[in-house]
Tab-separated table of C-alpha atoms in Angstrom:
chain	number	residue	atom	x	y	z
A	1	UNK	CA	14.886	38.773	62.946
A	2	UNK	CA	11.383	38.651	61.944
A	3	UNK	CA	10.159	34.694	60.505
A	4	UNK	CA	7.484	34.252	58.168
A	5	UNK	CA	6.641	30.304	58.418
A	6	UNK	CA	4.530	28.862	55.254
A	7	UNK	CA	1.228	28.742	54.761
A	8	UNK	CA	0.042	24.803	55.463
A	9	UNK	CA	-0.579	22.915	52.517
A	10	UNK	CA	-3.421	20.572	52.080
A	11	UNK	CA	-2.886	16.930	51.683
A	12	UNK	CA	-2.444	16.634	48.753
A	13	UNK	CA	-4.315	12.688	48.437
A	14	UNK	CA	-7.241	14.502	50.006
A	15	UNK	CA	-9.817	16.144	47.528
A	16	UNK	CA	-12.232	16.606	50.240
A	17	UNK	CA	-9.950	19.458	51.652
A	18	UNK	CA	-11.887	21.344	49.521
A	19	UNK	CA	-15.518	22.581	50.529
A	20	UNK	CA	-17.913	22.753	47.777
A	21	UNK	CA	-18.191	25.607	46.252
A	22	UNK	CA	-14.414	25.519	45.709
A	23	UNK	CA	-14.962	21.785	44.689
A	24	UNK	CA	-17.032	23.146	41.642
A	25	UNK	CA	-14.815	26.380	40.516
A	26	UNK	CA	-11.730	23.339	40.336
A	27	UNK	CA	-13.929	21.007	38.223
A	28	UNK	CA	-15.495	23.826	36.627
A	29	UNK	CA	-12.568	25.539	35.589
A	30	UNK	CA	-10.707	21.995	34.648
A	31	UNK	CA	-13.046	20.967	32.634
A	32	UNK	CA	-12.938	24.941	30.835
A	33	UNK	CA	-8.810	23.649	29.818
A	34	UNK	CA	-9.263	20.381	29.022
A	35	UNK	CA	-11.221	21.296	26.608
A	36	UNK	CA	-9.440	24.442	25.836
A	37	UNK	CA	-6.385	21.715	25.028
A	38	UNK	CA	-8.051	19.193	22.582
A	39	UNK	CA	-9.193	22.253	20.523
A	40	UNK	CA	-5.440	23.554	20.847
A	41	UNK	CA	-4.277	20.697	20.366
A	42	UNK	CA	-6.522	20.866	16.645
A	43	UNK	CA	-5.732	24.196	15.839
A	44	UNK	CA	-2.025	22.849	15.955
A	45	UNK	CA	-2.329	19.786	14.313
A	46	UNK	CA	-3.961	22.217	11.194
A	47	UNK	CA	-1.648	24.233	11.094
A	48	UNK	CA	1.093	22.977	11.949
A	49	UNK	CA	0.662	19.303	11.187
A	50	UNK	CA	4.154	18.683	9.871
A	51	UNK	CA	5.354	19.436	13.711
A	52	UNK	CA	2.745	18.217	16.300
A	53	UNK	CA	1.914	15.582	14.230
A	54	UNK	CA	5.525	13.658	15.092
A	55	UNK	CA	5.336	14.878	18.962
A	56	UNK	CA	1.788	13.289	18.983
A	57	UNK	CA	2.443	10.037	18.207
A	58	UNK	CA	6.152	9.565	19.744
A	59	UNK	CA	3.653	10.903	22.574
A	60	UNK	CA	1.110	8.308	22.624
A	61	UNK	CA	3.712	5.689	22.405
A	62	UNK	CA	5.189	6.685	24.597
A	63	UNK	CA	1.946	6.401	26.182
A	64	UNK	CA	0.664	3.403	25.632
A	65	UNK	CA	4.058	1.614	26.198
A	66	UNK	CA	4.787	2.809	29.394
A	67	UNK	CA	2.483	0.161	31.481
A	68	UNK	CA	4.901	-2.257	30.124
A	69	UNK	CA	7.930	-0.150	31.259
A	70	UNK	CA	7.442	0.928	34.493
A	71	UNK	CA	6.211	-3.902	34.733
A	72	UNK	CA	10.537	-4.148	34.168
A	73	UNK	CA	10.733	-1.318	36.928
A	74	UNK	CA	9.088	-2.748	39.417
A	75	UNK	CA	11.021	-6.583	38.144
A	76	UNK	CA	14.015	-4.138	39.629
A	77	UNK	CA	15.243	-2.905	35.527
A	78	UNK	CA	16.333	0.330	35.195
A	79	UNK	CA	14.117	2.551	33.404
A	80	UNK	CA	16.909	3.383	30.185
A	81	UNK	CA	17.987	-0.559	29.491
A	82	UNK	CA	13.345	-1.359	29.854
A	83	UNK	CA	12.686	1.194	27.284
A	84	UNK	CA	16.109	-0.053	25.155
A	85	UNK	CA	14.471	-4.206	25.362
A	86	UNK	CA	11.504	-2.815	24.852
A	87	UNK	CA	12.000	-0.511	21.381
A	88	UNK	CA	14.649	-3.774	20.326
A	89	UNK	CA	11.800	-5.757	20.482
A	90	UNK	CA	9.820	-3.974	19.103
A	91	UNK	CA	12.042	-3.066	15.309
A	92	UNK	CA	12.277	-7.402	15.401
A	93	UNK	CA	9.296	-7.494	15.305
A	94	UNK	CA	8.239	-5.174	12.358
A	95	UNK	CA	11.151	-6.545	10.435
A	96	UNK	CA	9.508	-10.379	10.110
A	97	UNK	CA	6.130	-9.184	9.774
A	98	UNK	CA	7.915	-7.364	6.992
A	99	UNK	CA	9.806	-10.108	6.503
A	100	UNK	CA	6.743	-12.458	5.766
A	101	UNK	CA	4.425	-9.521	4.617
A	102	UNK	CA	6.755	-8.875	2.083
A	103	UNK	CA	6.227	-12.122	-0.550
A	104	UNK	CA	3.316	-12.726	1.019
A	105	UNK	CA	2.011	-9.600	-1.116
A	106	UNK	CA	4.479	-9.961	-3.785
A	107	UNK	CA	2.891	-13.804	-4.467
A	108	UNK	CA	-0.777	-12.647	-4.346
A	109	UNK	CA	-1.029	-9.587	-6.494
A	110	UNK	CA	0.844	-12.002	-8.836
A	111	UNK	CA	-2.330	-13.906	-9.557
A	112	UNK	CA	-4.570	-11.461	-9.537
A	113	UNK	CA	-4.047	-11.361	-14.216
A	114	UNK	CA	-4.867	-14.557	-13.695
A	115	UNK	CA	-8.017	-14.577	-10.919
A	116	UNK	CA	-9.624	-12.034	-13.843
A	117	UNK	CA	-9.245	-14.216	-16.456
A	118	UNK	CA	-10.346	-17.124	-14.605
A	119	UNK	CA	-13.572	-14.842	-13.619
A	120	UNK	CA	-14.632	-14.682	-17.546
A	121	UNK	CA	-14.008	-17.892	-18.429
A	122	UNK	CA	-15.212	-20.208	-15.292
A	123	UNK	CA	-16.600	-17.800	-12.908
A	124	UNK	CA	-19.135	-16.293	-14.468
A	125	UNK	CA	-20.170	-19.202	-16.401
A	126	UNK	CA	-21.353	-20.416	-12.737
A	127	UNK	CA	-22.813	-17.058	-11.322
A	128	UNK	CA	-24.525	-17.071	-14.435
A	129	UNK	CA	-25.602	-20.976	-14.108
A	130	UNK	CA	-26.547	-20.569	-10.143
A	131	UNK	CA	-29.038	-16.853	-11.160
A	132	UNK	CA	-30.448	-19.000	-13.752
A	133	UNK	CA	-30.603	-16.002	-15.630
A	134	UNK	CA	-27.310	-14.786	-18.561
A	135	UNK	CA	-24.804	-11.809	-17.563
A	136	UNK	CA	-24.464	-8.954	-20.242
A	137	UNK	CA	-21.901	-10.001	-22.246
A	138	UNK	CA	-20.407	-6.613	-21.055
A	139	UNK	CA	-19.795	-8.311	-17.759
A	140	UNK	CA	-17.388	-10.980	-18.841
A	141	UNK	CA	-15.895	-8.530	-21.338
A	142	UNK	CA	-15.356	-6.241	-18.062
A	143	UNK	CA	-13.038	-9.321	-16.793
A	144	UNK	CA	-11.238	-10.492	-19.016
A	145	UNK	CA	-10.596	-6.719	-19.792
A	146	UNK	CA	-8.974	-6.844	-16.211
A	147	UNK	CA	-7.196	-9.428	-15.724
A	148	UNK	CA	-4.736	-7.863	-18.995
A	149	UNK	CA	-4.960	-4.256	-16.633
A	150	UNK	CA	-4.299	-6.145	-14.285
A	151	UNK	CA	-1.199	-8.318	-15.350
A	152	UNK	CA	0.675	-4.876	-17.552
A	153	UNK	CA	-0.398	-3.126	-14.107
A	154	UNK	CA	2.498	-5.378	-11.708
A	155	UNK	CA	4.833	-5.213	-15.137
A	156	UNK	CA	4.630	-1.795	-15.191
A	157	UNK	CA	4.068	-1.565	-11.085
A	158	UNK	CA	7.979	-0.996	-9.832
A	159	UNK	CA	8.971	1.135	-12.506
A	160	UNK	CA	5.688	3.425	-11.577
A	161	UNK	CA	7.035	3.353	-8.130
A	162	UNK	CA	10.184	5.008	-8.940
A	163	UNK	CA	9.045	7.643	-10.151
A	164	UNK	CA	6.427	9.085	-7.871
A	165	UNK	CA	9.642	8.215	-5.320
A	166	UNK	CA	11.774	10.380	-7.825
A	167	UNK	CA	8.691	13.076	-7.737
A	168	UNK	CA	8.760	13.007	-4.658
A	169	UNK	CA	12.036	13.303	-4.373
A	170	UNK	CA	12.550	16.481	-6.560
A	171	UNK	CA	10.810	18.800	-3.388
A	172	UNK	CA	13.591	18.407	-1.218
A	173	UNK	CA	12.412	20.288	0.887
A	174	UNK	CA	8.930	18.249	1.528
A	175	UNK	CA	10.971	15.051	0.922
A	176	UNK	CA	13.376	16.218	3.682
A	177	UNK	CA	10.855	16.799	5.943
A	178	UNK	CA	8.487	13.806	5.753
A	179	UNK	CA	12.175	11.777	6.660
A	180	UNK	CA	13.035	14.045	9.374
A	181	UNK	CA	9.531	13.570	10.568
A	182	UNK	CA	8.515	9.772	10.275
A	183	UNK	CA	12.133	9.455	11.606
A	184	UNK	CA	11.734	11.494	14.506
A	185	UNK	CA	9.337	9.457	16.171
A	186	UNK	CA	10.934	6.667	17.204
A	187	UNK	CA	13.582	8.827	18.894
A	188	UNK	CA	11.119	11.809	20.314
A	189	UNK	CA	8.798	8.620	21.583
A	190	UNK	CA	11.757	6.973	23.353
A	191	UNK	CA	13.272	9.758	25.430
A	192	UNK	CA	9.015	10.741	26.672
A	193	UNK	CA	8.975	6.874	27.110
A	194	UNK	CA	12.252	6.870	28.973
A	195	UNK	CA	11.575	10.077	30.797
A	196	UNK	CA	7.083	9.311	31.585
A	197	UNK	CA	7.354	9.679	35.402
A	198	UNK	CA	9.840	12.581	35.665
A	199	UNK	CA	7.621	14.774	33.031
A	200	UNK	CA	3.740	13.817	34.235
A	201	UNK	CA	5.875	14.533	38.132
A	202	UNK	CA	7.018	18.397	36.237
A	203	UNK	CA	3.064	18.730	35.842
A	204	UNK	CA	1.371	17.567	38.325
A	205	UNK	CA	3.914	20.472	40.106
A	206	UNK	CA	2.567	23.133	37.857
A	207	UNK	CA	-0.670	22.388	39.957
A	208	UNK	CA	-2.174	24.714	42.561
A	209	UNK	CA	-0.756	23.107	45.970
A	210	UNK	CA	-4.914	23.540	47.111
A	211	UNK	CA	-6.486	21.822	44.425
A	212	UNK	CA	-3.354	19.182	43.525
A	213	UNK	CA	-5.617	16.500	44.267
A	214	UNK	CA	-8.872	16.761	42.966
A	215	UNK	CA	-7.989	17.975	40.380
A	216	UNK	CA	-4.399	15.225	39.652
A	217	UNK	CA	-8.184	12.123	40.726
A	218	UNK	CA	-9.680	13.706	37.568
A	219	UNK	CA	-6.531	13.162	35.200
A	220	UNK	CA	-6.716	9.588	36.955
A	221	UNK	CA	-10.063	8.981	35.709
A	222	UNK	CA	-9.063	10.107	32.389
A	223	UNK	CA	-6.506	8.125	31.778
A	224	UNK	CA	-9.142	4.793	33.558
A	225	UNK	CA	-11.003	5.615	31.333
A	226	UNK	CA	-8.491	5.711	28.625
A	227	UNK	CA	-6.128	2.868	29.736
A	228	UNK	CA	-9.761	0.190	30.370
A	229	UNK	CA	-10.324	0.718	26.850
A	230	UNK	CA	-6.248	0.695	25.197
A	231	UNK	CA	-5.914	-2.541	27.379
A	232	UNK	CA	-9.702	-4.152	26.528
A	233	UNK	CA	-9.334	-3.918	23.155
A	234	UNK	CA	-6.497	-4.472	23.247
A	235	UNK	CA	-7.126	-7.909	24.896
A	236	UNK	CA	-9.908	-9.064	23.309
A	237	UNK	CA	-7.818	-7.714	19.427
A	238	UNK	CA	-5.418	-10.698	20.456
A	239	UNK	CA	-7.954	-13.712	21.464
A	240	UNK	CA	-9.534	-12.782	18.013
A	241	UNK	CA	-6.915	-13.073	16.240
A	242	UNK	CA	-5.940	-15.966	17.266
A	243	UNK	CA	-9.442	-17.279	16.494
A	244	UNK	CA	-9.633	-16.120	12.776
A	245	UNK	CA	-6.268	-16.379	12.212
A	246	UNK	CA	-6.739	-20.222	12.926
A	247	UNK	CA	-10.326	-20.454	11.359
A	248	UNK	CA	-9.169	-18.837	7.831
A	249	UNK	CA	-6.127	-21.357	8.475
A	250	UNK	CA	-7.568	-23.473	8.392
A	251	UNK	CA	-10.312	-21.726	5.258
A	252	UNK	CA	-5.841	-22.691	3.198
A	253	UNK	CA	-6.575	-19.116	2.344
A	254	UNK	CA	-2.461	-17.787	2.018
A	255	UNK	CA	-3.085	-14.679	3.951
A	256	UNK	CA	-4.915	-16.316	6.734
A	257	UNK	CA	-2.117	-14.785	9.903
A	258	UNK	CA	-2.285	-10.929	7.736
A	259	UNK	CA	-6.168	-10.489	7.721
A	260	UNK	CA	-6.701	-12.340	11.108
A	261	UNK	CA	-4.392	-9.607	12.933
A	262	UNK	CA	-6.292	-6.566	10.534
A	263	UNK	CA	-9.261	-8.222	11.154
A	264	UNK	CA	-8.568	-8.461	14.977
A	265	UNK	CA	-6.824	-5.457	16.143
A	266	UNK	CA	-9.580	-3.529	13.697
A	267	UNK	CA	-11.789	-4.938	15.995
A	268	UNK	CA	-11.077	-1.338	18.171
A	269	UNK	CA	-13.466	0.246	15.923
A	270	UNK	CA	-16.328	-1.215	16.467
A	271	UNK	CA	-17.409	-3.907	13.119
A	272	UNK	CA	-14.382	-1.580	10.666
A	273	UNK	CA	-11.802	-4.460	11.292
A	274	UNK	CA	-14.458	-7.241	10.648
A	275	UNK	CA	-15.860	-5.936	7.799
A	276	UNK	CA	-12.298	-5.930	6.053
A	277	UNK	CA	-10.908	-8.768	7.274
A	278	UNK	CA	-14.945	-10.397	5.608
A	279	UNK	CA	-13.495	-8.537	2.463
A	280	UNK	CA	-10.105	-9.411	2.929
A	281	UNK	CA	-10.992	-13.164	3.502
A	282	UNK	CA	-13.176	-13.828	0.418
A	283	UNK	CA	-11.088	-12.308	-1.960
A	284	UNK	CA	-8.601	-14.843	-0.638
A	285	UNK	CA	-11.200	-17.485	-0.737
A	286	UNK	CA	-11.227	-16.760	-4.870
A	287	UNK	CA	-7.839	-16.078	-5.038
A	288	UNK	CA	-7.375	-19.560	-4.071
A	289	UNK	CA	-10.135	-20.928	-4.534
A	290	UNK	CA	-10.473	-24.379	-4.324
A	291	UNK	CA	-14.309	-25.490	-3.412
A	292	UNK	CA	-17.522	-23.729	-1.733
A	293	UNK	CA	-16.284	-25.548	1.905
A	294	UNK	CA	-13.839	-22.368	1.355
A	295	UNK	CA	-16.386	-19.719	2.243
A	296	UNK	CA	-18.869	-22.438	4.137
A	297	UNK	CA	-15.083	-21.710	6.556
A	298	UNK	CA	-14.989	-18.113	6.040
A	299	UNK	CA	-18.521	-17.476	7.539
A	300	UNK	CA	-18.123	-19.818	10.330
A	301	UNK	CA	-14.687	-18.138	11.763
A	302	UNK	CA	-16.618	-14.424	11.119
A	303	UNK	CA	-19.948	-16.138	13.189
A	304	UNK	CA	-18.028	-17.696	15.700
A	305	UNK	CA	-16.206	-15.197	16.290
A	306	UNK	CA	-18.653	-11.808	16.753
A	307	UNK	CA	-20.832	-14.599	18.628
A	308	UNK	CA	-17.885	-14.931	21.394
A	309	UNK	CA	-16.425	-11.754	21.492
A	310	UNK	CA	-20.453	-10.846	22.404
A	311	UNK	CA	-21.246	-13.648	24.435
A	312	UNK	CA	-17.255	-14.572	25.432
A	313	UNK	CA	-14.729	-12.594	25.456
A	314	UNK	CA	-15.549	-8.762	25.760
A	315	UNK	CA	-17.867	-9.715	29.190
A	316	UNK	CA	-15.686	-12.178	30.920
A	317	UNK	CA	-11.761	-10.384	29.979
A	318	UNK	CA	-12.726	-7.561	30.136
A	319	UNK	CA	-15.735	-7.354	32.362
A	320	UNK	CA	-17.664	-2.997	32.651
A	321	UNK	CA	-13.988	-2.029	33.366
A	322	UNK	CA	-14.531	-0.301	29.175
A	323	UNK	CA	-15.493	3.195	29.718
A	324	UNK	CA	-16.769	4.074	26.340
A	325	UNK	CA	-19.114	2.304	24.304
A	326	UNK	CA	-19.133	0.945	20.736
A	327	UNK	CA	-21.433	3.589	19.303
A	328	UNK	CA	-19.910	6.800	20.949
A	329	UNK	CA	-16.717	4.950	19.331
A	330	UNK	CA	-18.197	4.866	15.737
A	331	UNK	CA	-19.914	8.255	16.425
A	332	UNK	CA	-16.467	9.640	17.933
A	333	UNK	CA	-14.313	7.817	14.802
A	334	UNK	CA	-16.907	9.521	11.931
A	335	UNK	CA	-17.260	12.568	13.657
A	336	UNK	CA	-13.616	13.415	14.058
A	337	UNK	CA	-12.276	11.650	11.056
A	338	UNK	CA	-14.732	13.825	8.671
A	339	UNK	CA	-14.094	17.240	11.114
A	340	UNK	CA	-9.744	16.855	9.877
A	341	UNK	CA	-8.485	13.046	8.840
A	342	UNK	CA	-6.754	10.404	9.620
A	343	UNK	CA	-5.829	12.409	12.634
A	344	UNK	CA	-8.907	12.751	13.100
A	345	UNK	CA	-9.284	8.963	13.951
A	346	UNK	CA	-6.201	9.053	15.512
A	347	UNK	CA	-7.476	11.675	18.033
A	348	UNK	CA	-11.264	9.881	18.298
A	349	UNK	CA	-10.315	7.701	21.660
A	350	UNK	CA	-8.170	9.679	23.443
A	351	UNK	CA	-10.719	12.620	22.753
A	352	UNK	CA	-13.396	11.081	23.960
A	353	UNK	CA	-12.287	9.471	27.250
A	354	UNK	CA	-11.426	13.034	28.622
A	355	UNK	CA	-15.154	14.386	26.837
A	356	UNK	CA	-16.981	11.655	28.666
A	357	UNK	CA	-15.109	12.082	32.133
A	358	UNK	CA	-15.415	16.306	31.264
A	359	UNK	CA	-19.393	16.021	31.083
A	360	UNK	CA	-19.573	13.190	33.810
A	361	UNK	CA	-17.836	15.829	36.295
A	362	UNK	CA	-20.452	17.900	35.081
A	363	UNK	CA	-22.807	16.566	35.496
A	364	UNK	CA	-21.968	15.813	39.228
A	365	UNK	CA	-21.252	19.037	40.304
A	366	UNK	CA	-24.474	20.574	38.203
A	367	UNK	CA	-26.590	17.601	40.772
A	368	UNK	CA	-25.373	19.436	43.854
A	369	UNK	CA	-25.133	23.012	43.172
A	370	UNK	CA	-29.140	24.820	44.134
A	371	UNK	CA	-30.545	24.810	40.671
A	372	UNK	CA	-31.001	21.177	40.513
A	373	UNK	CA	-32.476	19.742	43.201
A	374	UNK	CA	-34.489	22.590	43.093
A	375	UNK	CA	-33.658	24.819	47.222
A	376	UNK	CA	-33.650	28.383	44.598
């Protein structure tokens, strides 16, 4: 009997097992597959958004929380139990945030009519005395009308919301699909997170054996860029949220904690969170006006926060780990948002991380060609 021995497979952890020509071919193929996969994802989102979006959100959640579950697993906690603990803690956090924010927003909304009425009788005269000019009567009239309209809007908010829900529910198929999509996200995320190592192992098993080391290395580079950005920005966002919340609390703004969280974690898109935070903080000051000192405290809070973020927090806490420049993030968010809407904004950062690694790999291989070296 003739026994056929299997061909020896290069060690999985040695990317140098390939010569330069073969490695270049593998890298170019990997780059093309990654770009094509991104295009396929966006095409599926455009055609089958109702199905693709929940799956995408679930995969994103599994990727984001996998390090925490892995840490619990290293501490001896079973992965299923670790996933359950994480989901239970997240549920408690969301319920607590809802119990805190709903009454606060309701109270702030109730202040809007009084604010607009005060603006027509107090704020407008103060602005006129400060500027030394008389504002048109139309400004006072429109401000008073806004006060009346705000009061009517608040009183009719409940019935209007009920009518909107009833109208939306009238389209049974759409209503059921939306509810199913929202409810299936945490379920899918739980199973994806629970089986995350197994899913990654199966994907790696599908890679060609000879090039598995090099391709795995490229995926690790993508993961390093993306995780460095996410972890770095979450750390910076948490610190900024505390700074903003404390400063706005000193200014005696009712929504200080909520505004601080929005401005801090919104910093993942550079300057967007700060801009929204400033607008919300100024609105909060106007709704709880106690004097010009509040505006001074708000201004000092955001100025100190931005200086601390630029010169202390990011250099010392994050350092050089963040692989995506702020300008690149802004351009990516604007471009993907314009092309694909809200889903494009969500995918802007991971897509940019993948394209960054693809571009660096292509440039690296190009610089090793005879064409670049000038030998041709």
